[in-house]
Amino acid sequence: MRRSWIPVVILWVAYTVLIVVATAQFTWFPKEWAREAAVVDEAMLLLQYLAAPIMSLVMAVMTWSVIGWRTEGGAHREDGAPVRTNKIVVTTWLIVTSALAIYVVINPGFVGLAEIRGEPSSDYVINLQGQQFSWEVTYPNGATALDELVIPVDARVRYDIISIDVLHSFWVPAFRIKIDALPGITTTAFATAEEEGTFEDDVNLRIQCAELCGAGHANMAMPIRVVSEAEWIEYVEALATDG
Ligand SMILES: [Cu+2]
């Protein structure tokens, strides 16, 4: 029994089933406020499913090593005989893990990226400037704001992002979108909000700096308000006249 692989296989299957069921059973993700969020969540789920049998195998071997190879009363404490390579195991492991790695690079890797940012057109372009420790929004008509980001629902917005001091990162948890904010280089991100809402409805509806940038990093956040397109145009026009 001790040297048998049967318990390992049983444990392997049991752990895999447990993880797969748990993954399928619970909602792991916060609410998706943008079309792009679904792509990222699906990618995460796929990786979770693919990782289940691999993690389970490691856990099964570890569990059985602890249970099946216990020594009684301190016997057999010296090293065992050296284990030579096993060509079948090594070859199978290499082929399977390489195939999996190549697969996830293509899908969700390239496929998901193309879905999120493959299409370069957008309905509106909003500029965002990061600095220690705040964000400044510049709307298409030149109006600026420091207190909140207001965006139209059902419109694909391109964010042109820049930093004027150190490295920051534009991250909107509710959109699952994140890209670095760099001094001297403009980076872009796309998001299509699908529902109206505010930071009060969901704390994930905010821009959050995601690159440690100094003492105020955690506070480098800006609430987002998603409104109807008509309301947004009105807001932006009013902001330009006031400013
Ligand atoms: Cu920052």
Short mmCIF file of C-alpha atoms and ligand atoms in Angstrom, two decimals:
data_model
loop_
_atom_site.label_atom_id
_atom_site.label_comp_id
_atom_site.label_asym_id
_atom_site.label_seq_id
_atom_site.Cartn_x
_atom_site.Cartn_y
_atom_site.Cartn_z
CA MET A 1 0.00 0.00 0.00
CA ARG A 2 2.79 2.37 0.96
CA ARG A 3 4.47 2.42 -2.40
CA SER A 4 1.23 2.38 -4.31
CA TRP A 5 0.19 5.31 -6.50
CA ILE A 6 -3.50 4.46 -6.11
CA PRO A 7 -4.06 6.75 -3.06
CA VAL A 8 -2.34 9.58 -4.93
CA VAL A 9 -4.64 9.14 -7.91
CA ILE A 10 -7.73 9.00 -5.68
CA LEU A 11 -6.61 12.15 -3.84
CA TRP A 12 -5.79 13.81 -7.17
CA VAL A 13 -9.28 13.22 -8.51
CA ALA A 14 -10.93 14.21 -5.21
CA TYR A 15 -9.03 17.52 -4.94
CA THR A 16 -9.71 18.31 -8.60
CA VAL A 17 -13.45 17.73 -8.20
CA LEU A 18 -13.46 19.84 -5.03
CA ILE A 19 -11.72 22.80 -6.68
CA VAL A 20 -13.77 22.58 -9.89
CA VAL A 21 -17.05 22.43 -7.95
CA ALA A 22 -16.01 25.31 -5.68
CA THR A 23 -14.97 27.38 -8.72
CA ALA A 24 -18.27 26.74 -10.46
CA GLN A 25 -20.39 27.15 -7.34
CA PHE A 26 -19.34 30.53 -6.04
CA THR A 27 -19.28 33.96 -7.62
CA TRP A 28 -15.71 35.05 -7.14
CA PHE A 29 -15.82 38.36 -8.94
CA PRO A 30 -17.24 41.75 -8.05
CA LYS A 31 -19.90 43.24 -10.34
CA GLU A 32 -18.87 43.84 -13.94
CA TRP A 33 -19.61 47.43 -14.92
CA ALA A 34 -17.96 47.35 -18.35
CA ARG A 35 -18.09 45.10 -21.38
CA GLU A 36 -14.35 44.49 -21.09
CA ALA A 37 -14.73 43.14 -17.55
CA ALA A 38 -16.41 39.94 -18.78
CA VAL A 39 -13.40 39.10 -20.97
CA VAL A 40 -11.03 39.39 -18.01
CA ASP A 41 -13.28 37.43 -15.64
CA GLU A 42 -13.71 34.63 -18.20
CA ALA A 43 -9.94 34.45 -18.64
CA MET A 44 -9.49 34.24 -14.87
CA LEU A 45 -12.07 31.46 -14.60
CA LEU A 46 -10.47 29.47 -17.42
CA LEU A 47 -7.07 29.71 -15.71
CA GLN A 48 -8.65 28.61 -12.45
CA TYR A 49 -10.13 25.50 -14.12
CA LEU A 50 -6.87 24.67 -15.91
CA ALA A 51 -4.91 25.08 -12.68
CA ALA A 52 -7.25 22.80 -10.71
CA PRO A 53 -5.80 19.41 -11.80
CA ILE A 54 -2.21 20.69 -11.62
CA MET A 55 -2.53 22.11 -8.13
CA SER A 56 -4.48 18.99 -7.10
CA LEU A 57 -1.69 16.68 -8.25
CA VAL A 58 0.86 18.60 -6.19
CA MET A 59 -1.42 18.55 -3.15
CA ALA A 60 -2.16 14.83 -3.62
CA VAL A 61 1.53 13.92 -3.71
CA MET A 62 2.20 16.10 -0.67
CA THR A 63 -0.72 14.68 1.31
CA TRP A 64 0.26 11.10 0.54
CA SER A 65 3.91 11.83 1.32
CA VAL A 66 2.90 12.96 4.80
CA ILE A 67 0.44 10.14 5.49
CA GLY A 68 1.89 7.16 3.60
CA TRP A 69 5.57 7.70 4.34
CA ARG A 70 5.47 8.33 8.07
CA THR A 71 8.14 6.53 10.05
CA GLU A 72 7.32 4.88 13.37
CA GLY A 73 9.52 5.53 16.37
CA GLY A 74 12.23 7.34 14.44
CA ALA A 75 13.13 4.42 12.17
CA HIS A 76 14.30 4.88 8.57
CA ARG A 77 15.49 8.39 9.06
CA GLU A 78 18.44 8.03 6.69
CA ASP A 79 18.12 9.09 3.04
CA GLY A 80 16.50 6.66 0.64
CA ALA A 81 18.10 5.37 -2.53
CA PRO A 82 18.61 8.08 -5.18
CA VAL A 83 15.79 8.27 -7.68
CA ARG A 84 16.86 8.17 -11.31
CA THR A 85 14.88 10.00 -13.93
CA ASN A 86 11.68 8.53 -15.26
CA LYS A 87 11.52 9.21 -18.99
CA ILE A 88 7.78 8.71 -19.32
CA VAL A 89 6.94 11.04 -16.43
CA VAL A 90 9.41 13.73 -17.52
CA THR A 91 8.34 13.62 -21.17
CA THR A 92 4.63 13.64 -20.37
CA TRP A 93 5.06 16.49 -17.89
CA LEU A 94 7.03 18.55 -20.40
CA ILE A 95 4.56 18.01 -23.23
CA VAL A 96 1.46 18.65 -21.14
CA THR A 97 2.75 21.78 -19.39
CA SER A 98 4.23 23.21 -22.60
CA ALA A 99 0.97 22.63 -24.47
CA LEU A 100 -1.02 24.26 -21.67
CA ALA A 101 1.36 27.24 -21.51
CA ILE A 102 1.19 27.78 -25.28
CA TYR A 103 -2.58 27.42 -25.19
CA VAL A 104 -3.11 30.09 -22.51
CA VAL A 105 -0.73 32.49 -24.27
CA ILE A 106 -3.00 32.25 -27.33
CA ASN A 107 -6.30 32.01 -25.49
CA PRO A 108 -7.11 33.94 -23.31
CA GLY A 109 -3.79 35.80 -23.91
CA PHE A 110 -3.84 37.12 -27.47
CA VAL A 111 -7.53 36.46 -28.06
CA GLY A 112 -8.59 38.31 -24.89
CA LEU A 113 -6.25 41.24 -25.53
CA ALA A 114 -7.67 41.58 -29.05
CA GLU A 115 -11.19 41.62 -27.62
CA ILE A 116 -10.33 44.33 -25.10
CA ARG A 117 -8.08 46.61 -27.13
CA GLY A 118 -7.82 45.24 -30.66
CA GLU A 119 -10.34 47.71 -32.05
CA PRO A 120 -8.68 51.18 -32.09
CA SER A 121 -11.83 53.28 -32.66
CA SER A 122 -13.68 54.92 -29.80
CA ASP A 123 -16.68 57.20 -29.25
CA TYR A 124 -14.81 59.61 -26.98
CA VAL A 125 -11.26 60.25 -25.84
CA ILE A 126 -10.65 61.31 -22.25
CA ASN A 127 -7.20 62.36 -21.04
CA LEU A 128 -5.98 61.39 -17.61
CA GLN A 129 -2.94 62.81 -15.93
CA GLY A 130 -1.53 61.17 -12.84
CA GLN A 131 0.64 62.88 -10.28
CA GLN A 132 1.49 62.35 -6.62
CA PHE A 133 -1.28 61.81 -5.43
CA SER A 134 -4.22 62.64 -7.67
CA TRP A 135 -5.71 62.25 -11.12
CA GLU A 136 -6.71 65.08 -13.43
CA VAL A 137 -9.36 64.45 -16.06
CA THR A 138 -9.47 66.39 -19.32
CA TYR A 139 -12.64 65.90 -21.35
CA PRO A 140 -12.82 66.16 -25.18
CA ASN A 141 -13.90 69.84 -24.98
CA GLY A 142 -10.96 70.80 -22.77
CA ALA A 143 -12.87 70.93 -19.49
CA THR A 144 -10.90 69.55 -16.55
CA ALA A 145 -11.81 68.01 -13.22
CA LEU A 146 -9.98 66.77 -10.14
CA ASP A 147 -12.85 65.46 -8.03
CA GLU A 148 -14.52 62.78 -10.16
CA LEU A 149 -14.58 61.09 -13.55
CA VAL A 150 -17.96 61.27 -15.27
CA ILE A 151 -18.48 59.02 -18.30
CA PRO A 152 -21.33 58.19 -20.67
CA VAL A 153 -22.97 54.77 -20.51
CA ASP A 154 -22.78 52.45 -23.56
CA ALA A 155 -19.98 54.48 -25.15
CA ARG A 156 -16.52 53.15 -25.86
CA VAL A 157 -14.11 55.57 -24.21
CA ARG A 158 -10.41 55.67 -24.94
CA TYR A 159 -8.31 56.88 -22.04
CA ASP A 160 -5.04 58.54 -22.89
CA ILE A 161 -2.97 58.32 -19.76
CA ILE A 162 0.19 60.08 -18.70
CA SER A 163 2.11 60.86 -15.52
CA ILE A 164 3.95 64.08 -14.78
CA ASP A 165 6.20 62.71 -12.05
CA VAL A 166 6.72 59.05 -11.09
CA LEU A 167 5.21 55.78 -12.28
CA HIS A 168 1.51 55.39 -11.51
CA SER A 169 -1.07 52.94 -12.78
CA PHE A 170 -4.59 53.57 -13.99
CA TRP A 171 -6.84 50.87 -12.61
CA VAL A 172 -10.62 50.63 -12.50
CA PRO A 173 -11.55 47.51 -10.51
CA ALA A 174 -15.18 47.56 -11.74
CA PHE A 175 -13.94 47.57 -15.35
CA ARG A 176 -11.04 45.09 -14.76
CA ILE A 177 -8.89 47.49 -16.76
CA LYS A 178 -5.38 48.52 -15.74
CA ILE A 179 -2.49 50.18 -17.52
CA ASP A 180 0.66 51.96 -16.35
CA ALA A 181 0.80 55.75 -16.25
CA LEU A 182 4.30 56.77 -17.35
CA PRO A 183 6.11 60.10 -17.43
CA GLY A 184 6.74 61.11 -21.06
CA ILE A 185 4.82 58.25 -22.68
CA THR A 186 1.09 58.18 -23.32
CA THR A 187 -0.55 54.82 -22.70
CA THR A 188 -4.10 53.97 -23.68
CA ALA A 189 -6.92 51.92 -22.26
CA PHE A 190 -10.45 51.24 -23.50
CA ALA A 191 -13.63 50.74 -21.49
CA THR A 192 -17.30 50.58 -22.34
CA ALA A 193 -19.47 51.14 -19.27
CA GLU A 194 -22.67 49.14 -19.54
CA GLU A 195 -24.73 50.50 -16.69
CA GLU A 196 -25.27 53.82 -14.96
CA GLY A 197 -23.97 54.03 -11.41
CA THR A 198 -21.72 55.79 -8.95
CA PHE A 199 -18.96 55.13 -6.45
CA GLU A 200 -21.71 55.13 -3.77
CA ASP A 201 -23.30 52.10 -5.49
CA ASP A 202 -20.03 50.19 -5.74
CA VAL A 203 -16.63 51.19 -4.35
CA ASN A 204 -15.01 49.40 -7.30
CA LEU A 205 -16.36 52.15 -9.53
CA ARG A 206 -13.27 54.32 -9.09
CA ILE A 207 -9.88 54.96 -10.56
CA GLN A 208 -7.29 53.59 -8.18
CA CYS A 209 -3.56 54.03 -8.56
CA ALA A 210 -2.11 50.51 -8.73
CA GLU A 211 1.60 51.29 -8.72
CA LEU A 212 3.20 52.13 -5.39
CA CYS A 213 4.07 55.79 -5.98
CA GLY A 214 4.75 57.24 -2.55
CA ALA A 215 3.15 57.90 0.84
CA GLY A 216 -0.22 58.92 -0.62
CA HIS A 217 -0.47 56.00 -3.06
CA ALA A 218 -3.47 54.34 -1.39
CA ASN A 219 -5.40 57.62 -1.45
CA MET A 220 -4.71 58.21 -5.13
CA ALA A 221 -8.23 57.36 -6.16
CA MET A 222 -11.00 59.11 -8.03
CA PRO A 223 -14.69 58.16 -7.96
CA ILE A 224 -16.40 57.35 -11.26
CA ARG A 225 -19.98 58.29 -12.17
CA VAL A 226 -21.58 56.63 -15.19
CA VAL A 227 -24.49 58.65 -16.59
CA SER A 228 -26.59 58.77 -19.77
CA GLU A 229 -24.88 60.23 -22.81
CA ALA A 230 -27.15 63.32 -22.82
CA GLU A 231 -26.44 63.95 -19.15
CA TRP A 232 -22.73 63.53 -19.75
CA ILE A 233 -22.66 66.05 -22.62
CA GLU A 234 -24.53 68.52 -20.41
CA TYR A 235 -22.12 67.95 -17.52
CA VAL A 236 -19.03 68.40 -19.67
CA GLU A 237 -20.39 71.58 -21.27
CA ALA A 238 -21.28 73.05 -17.88
CA LEU A 239 -17.82 72.17 -16.61
CA ALA A 240 -16.19 74.03 -19.51
CA THR A 241 -18.25 77.20 -18.88
CA ASP A 242 -17.65 77.12 -15.12
CA GLY A 243 -13.94 76.51 -15.47
CU CU B 1 0.14 56.75 -7.98
#
